[in-house]
Tab-separated table of C-alpha atoms in Angstrom:
chain	number	residue	atom	x	y	z
A	1	MET	CA	63.116	-2.318	83.178
A	2	LYS	CA	60.937	-5.752	83.643
A	3	LYS	CA	57.918	-3.068	82.648
A	4	LEU	CA	59.717	-2.004	79.987
A	5	VAL	CA	60.814	-5.493	78.552
A	6	HIS	CA	56.526	-6.684	78.984
A	7	ALA	CA	55.282	-3.120	77.622
A	8	SER	CA	57.720	-3.377	74.572
A	9	ILE	CA	57.042	-7.129	74.104
A	10	LEU	CA	53.222	-6.616	74.275
A	11	CYS	CA	53.523	-3.284	71.785
A	12	ILE	CA	55.102	-6.405	69.586
A	13	LEU	CA	52.555	-8.313	69.471
A	14	ILE	CA	49.493	-6.029	69.291
A	15	TRP	CA	51.273	-4.596	66.222
A	16	SER	CA	51.523	-8.272	64.760
A	17	CYS	CA	47.892	-9.129	65.131
A	18	SER	CA	47.067	-5.887	64.262
A	19	SER	CA	49.236	-6.016	60.735
A	20	LYS	CA	47.967	-9.760	59.932
A	21	VAL	CA	45.129	-9.769	56.925
A	22	GLU	CA	42.987	-11.991	57.005
A	23	GLU	CA	43.093	-14.843	54.361
A	24	LYS	CA	40.622	-14.658	51.503
A	25	MET	CA	39.729	-15.961	48.018
A	26	LEU	CA	39.324	-14.010	44.780
A	27	VAL	CA	35.854	-15.729	45.290
A	28	ASP	CA	35.063	-13.451	48.314
A	29	PHE	CA	34.838	-10.074	46.721
A	30	PHE	CA	32.678	-11.956	43.790
A	31	GLN	CA	29.009	-9.333	44.546
A	32	PRO	CA	25.169	-10.841	43.591
A	33	MET	CA	24.079	-10.056	40.163
A	34	PRO	CA	21.250	-7.393	40.085
A	35	LEU	CA	18.341	-7.907	37.463
A	36	GLN	CA	18.291	-7.142	34.691
A	37	ALA	CA	14.984	-8.283	33.558
A	38	PRO	CA	12.819	-10.123	35.841
A	39	LEU	CA	13.541	-14.211	36.092
A	40	VAL	CA	11.926	-16.142	33.380
A	41	SER	CA	11.277	-19.823	33.825
A	42	ASP	CA	8.995	-20.212	30.697
A	43	GLY	CA	9.784	-20.451	26.932
A	44	ILE	CA	13.395	-20.322	27.412
A	45	TRP	CA	16.490	-22.858	26.957
A	46	GLY	CA	18.043	-24.647	30.119
A	47	ALA	CA	18.500	-28.068	32.783
A	48	PRO	CA	16.273	-27.028	36.203
A	49	ASN	CA	19.620	-26.009	37.924
A	50	VAL	CA	19.689	-22.947	35.391
A	51	ILE	CA	16.278	-22.137	35.994
A	52	PRO	CA	14.784	-19.142	36.575
A	53	ARG	CA	17.468	-17.017	35.166
A	54	ASP	CA	18.113	-13.673	34.316
A	55	THR	CA	18.470	-13.577	30.074
A	56	ALA	CA	19.268	-9.887	29.868
A	57	ASN	CA	22.256	-10.524	32.219
A	58	GLY	CA	25.451	-10.728	29.649
A	59	LEU	CA	24.535	-12.260	25.720
A	60	GLU	CA	22.226	-15.373	25.073
A	61	ASP	CA	19.885	-16.363	22.599
A	62	PRO	CA	17.299	-16.818	25.485
A	63	LYS	CA	14.540	-19.263	22.883
A	64	LEU	CA	17.896	-21.142	21.248
A	65	LYS	CA	16.895	-20.285	17.979
A	66	ASN	CA	20.194	-19.666	16.373
A	67	TRP	CA	23.197	-19.576	18.907
A	68	ASN	CA	25.190	-20.320	21.613
A	69	TYR	CA	27.824	-18.326	22.584
A	70	TRP	CA	31.403	-18.511	24.264
A	71	ASP	CA	34.753	-16.835	25.070
A	72	GLY	CA	34.990	-13.050	25.111
A	73	ARG	CA	36.079	-9.714	26.738
A	74	ILE	CA	34.286	-6.236	27.140
A	75	VAL	CA	35.943	-2.990	26.445
A	76	LYS	CA	34.194	0.364	27.047
A	77	SER	CA	34.237	2.930	24.211
A	78	ASP	CA	34.342	6.929	24.587
A	79	ASP	CA	31.065	7.182	24.034
A	80	GLY	CA	30.372	5.080	27.225
A	81	LYS	CA	28.607	2.046	25.263
A	82	TYR	CA	29.993	-1.328	26.213
A	83	HIS	CA	31.398	-3.704	23.696
A	84	PHE	CA	31.803	-7.371	23.568
A	85	TYR	CA	34.250	-9.283	21.387
A	86	GLY	CA	33.449	-13.255	21.722
A	87	SER	CA	32.510	-15.985	19.765
A	88	ARG	CA	29.423	-18.137	18.800
A	89	TRP	CA	28.030	-20.886	16.503
A	90	THR	CA	24.906	-22.439	15.400
A	91	GLN	CA	22.696	-24.287	18.110
A	92	SER	CA	22.133	-27.206	15.471
A	93	VAL	CA	25.195	-28.730	16.203
A	94	ASN	CA	26.562	-30.377	19.325
A	95	HIS	CA	29.503	-28.086	21.310
A	96	SER	CA	32.280	-30.202	20.307
A	97	LYS	CA	31.098	-29.879	16.685
A	98	GLY	CA	30.284	-26.066	17.810
A	99	TRP	CA	33.474	-24.478	19.163
A	100	HIS	CA	35.923	-26.230	17.176
A	101	ASP	CA	34.125	-26.473	13.379
A	102	GLU	CA	31.396	-23.659	13.494
A	103	SER	CA	33.106	-21.297	16.080
A	104	LYS	CA	33.103	-17.651	14.567
A	105	GLY	CA	34.123	-13.944	15.646
A	106	ILE	CA	31.419	-11.664	16.760
A	107	HIS	CA	30.782	-8.216	18.260
A	108	ALA	CA	28.313	-7.212	20.549
A	109	VAL	CA	27.282	-3.770	22.054
A	110	SER	CA	25.045	-2.568	25.523
A	111	ASP	CA	24.712	0.703	27.573
A	112	ASN	CA	24.815	-1.349	30.407
A	113	VAL	CA	28.312	-3.436	31.364
A	114	MET	CA	25.881	-5.926	32.926
A	115	GLY	CA	23.920	-6.166	29.573
A	116	PRO	CA	21.713	-6.910	27.831
A	117	TYR	CA	24.237	-7.361	24.820
A	118	LYS	CA	22.599	-7.054	21.203
A	119	ASP	CA	24.273	-9.257	18.964
A	120	LEU	CA	25.784	-7.065	16.118
A	121	GLY	CA	26.892	-10.035	13.909
A	122	GLU	CA	30.312	-11.378	12.629
A	123	ILE	CA	33.538	-8.805	12.995
A	124	TRP	CA	35.477	-10.254	9.956
A	125	PRO	CA	33.144	-12.200	7.590
A	126	GLN	CA	35.503	-11.449	4.716
A	127	TRP	CA	38.605	-13.415	6.119
A	128	ASN	CA	38.353	-17.696	6.658
A	129	ASN	CA	34.433	-17.534	6.464
A	130	GLY	CA	34.610	-15.553	9.973
A	131	LYS	CA	36.157	-18.048	12.066
A	132	GLY	CA	37.244	-17.481	15.236
A	133	SER	CA	37.421	-19.131	18.944
A	134	ASN	CA	39.157	-17.862	22.113
A	135	VAL	CA	38.087	-14.298	20.930
A	136	ILE	CA	38.916	-11.315	22.890
A	137	GLY	CA	39.214	-7.371	22.486
A	138	LEU	CA	41.081	-4.309	23.898
A	139	ARG	CA	42.296	-1.415	23.309
A	140	MET	CA	45.943	-0.883	22.099
A	141	HIS	CA	48.283	1.593	23.270
A	142	ASP	CA	47.778	3.797	20.473
A	143	GLY	CA	43.629	3.464	21.008
A	144	ARG	CA	43.119	1.608	18.499
A	145	TYR	CA	40.435	-1.079	19.054
A	146	ALA	CA	41.794	-5.042	18.360
A	147	VAL	CA	40.427	-8.244	18.536
A	148	ILE	CA	41.869	-11.320	18.580
A	149	THR	CA	41.562	-14.897	17.189
A	150	SER	CA	43.513	-17.831	18.497
A	151	GLU	CA	42.776	-21.844	19.215
A	152	ILE	CA	41.167	-22.966	16.015
A	153	THR	CA	43.129	-20.322	14.129
A	154	LYS	CA	47.023	-19.477	13.970
A	155	GLY	CA	46.730	-16.468	16.461
A	156	GLU	CA	45.366	-13.788	14.299
A	157	VAL	CA	45.031	-9.587	15.212
A	158	PHE	CA	42.321	-7.423	13.722
A	159	VAL	CA	42.334	-3.864	14.198
A	160	SER	CA	39.748	-0.883	13.038
A	161	ASP	CA	39.963	3.017	14.589
A	162	ASN	CA	36.263	2.315	15.456
A	163	PRO	CA	34.790	-0.284	17.873
A	164	ASN	CA	32.129	-0.993	15.288
A	165	GLY	CA	34.568	-2.011	12.664
A	166	PRO	CA	35.294	-2.618	10.157
A	167	PHE	CA	38.134	-4.774	11.335
A	168	LYS	CA	41.171	-5.614	8.869
A	169	LEU	CA	43.608	-8.217	9.838
A	170	LEU	CA	46.626	-6.599	11.276
A	171	GLY	CA	48.526	-9.994	11.337
A	172	GLU	CA	49.305	-13.056	12.967
A	173	ILE	CA	51.552	-13.332	16.161
A	174	LYS	CA	55.184	-13.559	15.911
A	175	ILE	CA	57.128	-15.695	18.819
A	176	ASP	CA	60.663	-15.476	19.799
A	177	LEU	CA	61.033	-19.256	21.565
A	178	ASN	CA	64.368	-17.657	23.569
A	179	GLY	CA	65.765	-21.174	24.317
A	180	PHE	CA	62.144	-22.234	25.365
A	181	PRO	CA	59.814	-25.025	23.985
A	182	TYR	CA	57.430	-24.253	21.150
A	183	GLU	CA	54.439	-25.735	23.085
A	184	LEU	CA	54.461	-23.057	25.498
A	185	ALA	CA	53.583	-20.528	22.646
A	186	ARG	CA	51.978	-23.015	20.190
A	187	TYR	CA	50.162	-26.261	20.312
A	188	ASP	CA	53.551	-28.769	19.718
A	189	GLU	CA	53.270	-30.182	16.522
A	190	ASN	CA	54.579	-33.785	18.521
A	191	ASN	CA	51.262	-33.419	20.432
A	192	LYS	CA	48.968	-36.464	19.493
A	193	GLY	CA	45.896	-34.092	20.537
A	194	ALA	CA	46.625	-30.999	18.806
A	195	VAL	CA	47.420	-33.235	15.552
A	196	LYS	CA	44.169	-34.997	16.446
A	197	ASN	CA	42.083	-31.855	16.699
A	198	GLY	CA	43.412	-30.245	13.657
A	199	MET	CA	44.882	-27.695	15.813
A	200	VAL	CA	49.128	-28.072	14.787
A	201	GLY	CA	51.146	-24.820	15.675
A	202	ASN	CA	47.816	-22.966	16.794
A	203	MET	CA	47.848	-20.400	19.738
A	204	SER	CA	45.549	-21.213	22.421
A	205	ASN	CA	43.568	-19.502	24.911
A	206	VAL	CA	45.676	-15.891	23.975
A	207	LYS	CA	44.972	-13.174	26.426
A	208	ILE	CA	46.888	-9.626	25.680
A	209	LEU	CA	47.876	-7.426	28.187
A	210	LEU	CA	48.612	-3.930	28.254
A	211	ARG	CA	51.653	-3.035	30.633
A	212	PRO	CA	52.249	0.569	32.415
A	213	ASP	CA	55.473	0.611	30.302
A	214	GLY	CA	53.971	0.570	27.009
A	215	ASN	CA	54.703	-3.168	25.860
A	216	TYR	CA	52.273	-5.690	25.331
A	217	MET	CA	52.360	-9.428	27.215
A	218	ILE	CA	50.899	-12.179	26.486
A	219	ILE	CA	49.562	-14.885	28.619
A	220	PRO	CA	48.640	-18.131	26.490
A	221	ARG	CA	47.231	-21.504	27.622
A	222	SER	CA	50.753	-22.747	29.156
A	223	THR	CA	50.605	-19.297	31.194
A	224	ALA	CA	54.233	-18.941	30.339
A	225	PRO	CA	54.855	-15.135	30.022
A	226	MET	CA	55.616	-13.501	27.148
A	227	LEU	CA	56.838	-10.142	26.211
A	228	SER	CA	56.824	-7.585	22.801
A	229	THR	CA	58.417	-4.569	23.208
A	230	ASN	CA	57.303	-3.601	19.550
A	231	GLY	CA	54.048	-4.125	19.496
A	232	ILE	CA	50.858	-5.681	19.489
A	233	LEU	CA	52.087	-8.395	16.315
A	234	GLY	CA	55.648	-8.642	18.535
A	235	PRO	CA	57.702	-11.058	18.251
A	236	TYR	CA	56.668	-12.077	21.811
A	237	LYS	CA	59.826	-13.465	23.666
A	238	ILE	CA	59.070	-16.178	26.162
A	239	MET	CA	60.693	-14.978	29.376
A	240	GLY	CA	59.693	-17.825	31.114
A	241	ASP	CA	57.978	-21.538	31.867
A	242	ARG	CA	55.009	-22.196	33.139
A	243	VAL	CA	54.065	-19.993	36.071
A	244	PHE	CA	51.822	-22.987	38.074
A	245	VAL	CA	55.017	-25.664	37.964
A	246	LYS	CA	56.786	-24.965	41.144
A	247	GLN	CA	53.173	-24.976	43.072
A	248	PHE	CA	51.768	-27.957	41.064
A	249	PRO	CA	54.361	-29.931	39.299
A	250	GLU	CA	52.480	-33.113	39.272
A	251	TYR	CA	49.495	-31.497	37.223
A	252	ASN	CA	49.309	-32.759	33.715
A	253	VAL	CA	49.870	-29.232	31.750
A	254	TRP	CA	47.274	-29.791	29.034
A	255	HIS	CA	44.770	-29.749	32.179
A	256	MET	CA	45.172	-26.062	32.894
A	257	GLU	CA	43.650	-23.947	30.057
A	258	ASP	CA	42.011	-20.458	30.158
A	259	PRO	CA	44.146	-18.384	32.180
A	260	SER	CA	43.567	-14.183	32.185
A	261	VAL	CA	45.695	-11.220	33.117
A	262	TRP	CA	45.697	-8.463	34.559
A	263	TYR	CA	47.323	-5.249	36.103
A	264	ASN	CA	47.037	-2.988	38.784
A	265	ASN	CA	49.212	-0.258	40.768
A	266	GLY	CA	52.097	-2.594	40.719
A	267	ILE	CA	50.678	-6.111	40.829
A	268	TYR	CA	50.234	-8.219	38.313
A	269	HIS	CA	47.442	-10.863	38.524
A	270	ILE	CA	47.306	-14.727	36.802
A	271	ILE	CA	44.052	-16.903	37.291
A	272	VAL	CA	44.170	-20.029	35.703
A	273	ASN	CA	41.843	-23.136	35.944
A	274	HIS	CA	42.614	-26.903	36.596
A	275	TRP	CA	39.876	-28.050	34.518
A	276	PRO	CA	39.762	-31.647	35.811
A	277	THR	CA	38.780	-30.595	39.421
A	278	LYS	CA	36.825	-27.413	38.466
A	279	THR	CA	39.167	-25.217	40.233
A	280	THR	CA	40.576	-21.661	39.223
A	281	HIS	CA	44.224	-21.042	40.863
A	282	HIS	CA	45.262	-17.491	41.492
A	283	PHE	CA	49.204	-16.227	40.901
A	284	THR	CA	50.850	-12.547	41.345
A	285	SER	CA	53.670	-10.768	40.485
A	286	PHE	CA	55.483	-7.471	40.742
A	287	ASP	CA	56.937	-7.674	37.389
A	288	GLY	CA	54.780	-10.079	35.075
A	289	ILE	CA	57.643	-12.146	34.406
A	290	ASN	CA	59.495	-13.323	37.607
A	291	ASP	CA	58.614	-14.669	40.954
A	292	TRP	CA	55.216	-15.409	40.202
A	293	GLU	CA	53.990	-16.328	43.338
A	294	TYR	CA	50.833	-18.635	44.295
A	295	GLN	CA	48.132	-16.784	46.377
A	296	GLY	CA	45.193	-20.032	46.433
A	297	VAL	CA	42.421	-21.010	45.111
A	298	ALA	CA	40.602	-17.820	43.036
A	299	PHE	CA	37.499	-19.770	43.020
A	300	LYS	CA	35.785	-23.211	42.458
A	301	LYS	CA	32.957	-24.297	40.267
A	302	GLU	CA	30.713	-25.114	43.165
A	303	ALA	CA	31.110	-21.566	44.727
A	304	ASN	CA	27.533	-19.544	44.403
A	305	ILE	CA	29.299	-16.915	42.219
A	306	PHE	CA	26.129	-16.705	40.525
A	307	LYS	CA	23.770	-15.256	43.027
A	308	TYR	CA	21.148	-12.556	42.377
A	309	THR	CA	20.490	-9.798	44.722
A	310	ASN	CA	17.283	-11.738	45.751
A	311	GLU	CA	19.481	-14.854	46.651
A	312	ILE	CA	18.738	-16.949	43.883
A	313	VAL	CA	21.323	-18.826	42.514
A	314	ASN	CA	22.010	-20.559	39.011
A	315	ASP	CA	23.863	-23.792	39.458
A	316	TRP	CA	26.210	-23.768	36.032
A	317	VAL	CA	27.765	-27.201	35.272
A	318	PHE	CA	30.749	-25.665	33.080
A	319	VAL	CA	32.099	-22.481	33.987
A	320	GLU	CA	34.696	-21.593	32.131
A	321	ARG	CA	36.965	-18.400	30.459
A	322	ALA	CA	36.813	-16.127	33.206
A	323	THR	CA	37.689	-12.818	32.123
A	324	PRO	CA	37.965	-9.807	34.206
A	325	TYR	CA	36.589	-6.326	33.253
A	326	VAL	CA	38.988	-3.687	34.330
A	327	GLU	CA	37.403	-0.104	34.693
A	328	ASN	CA	39.548	3.129	36.539
A	329	GLY	CA	42.080	0.561	37.481
A	330	HIS	CA	39.824	-1.763	39.382
A	331	VAL	CA	38.014	-5.203	38.545
A	332	THR	CA	34.387	-4.162	38.153
A	333	HIS	CA	32.727	-7.077	36.850
A	334	ILE	CA	34.025	-10.952	35.869
A	335	ILE	CA	32.399	-12.515	32.403
A	336	PHE	CA	31.801	-16.225	32.319
A	337	SER	CA	30.982	-18.858	29.525
A	338	VAL	CA	28.888	-21.221	30.873
A	339	LEU	CA	27.231	-24.050	30.042
A	340	ASP	CA	23.956	-26.003	31.699
A	341	VAL	CA	24.605	-29.263	31.259
A	342	LYS	CA	27.683	-31.581	30.777
A	343	LYS	CA	29.834	-30.961	26.920
A	344	GLY	CA	28.426	-34.118	26.087
A	345	GLN	CA	24.718	-33.642	26.510
A	346	ASP	CA	24.656	-30.248	24.564
A	347	LYS	CA	23.136	-31.641	21.683
A	348	ALA	CA	21.859	-30.310	18.493
A	349	ASN	CA	18.700	-28.691	18.095
A	350	ASP	CA	17.971	-29.320	22.101
A	351	LYS	CA	17.124	-27.216	24.832
A	352	HIS	CA	20.746	-27.081	26.468
A	353	GLY	CA	22.710	-24.378	25.744
A	354	SER	CA	25.702	-21.804	26.464
A	355	LYS	CA	25.872	-18.138	27.307
A	356	ILE	CA	28.208	-15.164	28.641
A	357	VAL	CA	27.417	-14.474	32.196
A	358	VAL	CA	28.267	-10.910	33.634
A	359	VAL	CA	29.131	-11.173	37.557
A	360	PRO	CA	30.001	-7.734	39.419
A	361	PHE	CA	33.557	-8.217	41.512
A	362	ASP	CA	34.439	-5.684	44.134
A	363	GLY	CA	37.634	-4.787	42.806
A	364	LYS	CA	38.824	-1.878	44.925
A	365	ALA	CA	38.621	-4.192	48.135
A	366	PHE	CA	40.412	-6.721	46.436
A	367	ASP	CA	43.443	-4.593	45.240
A	368	ASP	CA	42.749	-3.401	48.929
A	369	TYR	CA	43.503	-6.239	50.569
A	370	MET	CA	45.913	-7.749	48.439
A	371	HIS	CA	48.368	-4.713	48.549
A	372	ARG	CA	47.846	-5.371	52.275
A	373	LYS	CA	48.975	-8.699	51.956
A	374	LEU	CA	52.021	-8.387	49.670
A	375	LYS	CA	52.989	-4.776	50.973
A	376	LEU	CA	56.057	-6.303	52.919
A	377	LYS	CA	57.023	-8.512	49.933
A	378	LYS	CA	56.503	-5.602	47.495
A	379	GLU	CA	58.816	-3.516	49.439
A	380	ALA	CA	61.498	-5.670	49.363
A	381	PHE	CA	61.195	-6.361	45.616
A	382	ASN	CA	61.182	-2.915	44.826
A	383	ASN	CA	64.369	-2.589	47.082
A	384	LYS	CA	66.023	-5.252	45.830
A	385	ASP	CA	69.573	-4.987	43.891
């Protein structure tokens, strides 16, 4: 009998150890960047910390003759081309004036997800002088292409049957507060910072996700989940509070920004940046609405995210707007808006600027890891009454 008991205990211990999942961060699944062109040092903009670099990675103006780039999401068209919908502003102004006053929605295209992307110009020059920020693109449930702008605009959706446009204004995103505070969806009229910056009532950091149930979900800057059962314009009903409040009740809510959301095989993911500490946090949910659970730090700015396959690293000072590119159900790349110096040091007509960088990501391994980690919890969630 004692031998049987000891054997049973041993089996339990072996099973327990073998079923444990080694704790990892999202950053552990980033991969080195393959070179799209030889690394360049001469004749390009940038502080020494970002030289040499691959100017053919992502989207940039290497000699900074015209543009700084920011924001964006990559969308693949049926012909296999990769379309980048983002924003740009003239290098003849500083960073703050650029994103706030001069930013316009633009479209770029590449044959390779890593780039280089060719700037094809403004997306909606006929509307509001082309104004656009926090610009992202997506394919709608009906197959049409959509591009969204917010932050310096109210939160508008433009659509086209063709990835190359023309894009026409479909309308402004509508919100159903559902009893929740106004500032979860838009800048609060009573928020002095929003009033000072002239953004009263605008949506911010809008990320739209096509849910597998045929609905649309928005995660705005607040990270409060918002659901539309009536198409891409909504109304979007606010379904809950900020997903990070239970984990970080002490955080100033305006210090959290640039959330991204994606879905894989039963798990919704949100990453959101706490900009004072340059730390991006990771949360998951099984229905995308309730029970958001903290999964730890996704990555920090100090991590060697921008490492090439030859081991050279570019140390970008500002790393923002992390946005996953999903293909065949897995994140394969994450794009970033990056700046080589502090924002106050990027002056007009200087040698400092911003660009879009594309970093490979092992989404298949990441999803396998997350499903192993959350398997028992997922089974309990699916079996609950």
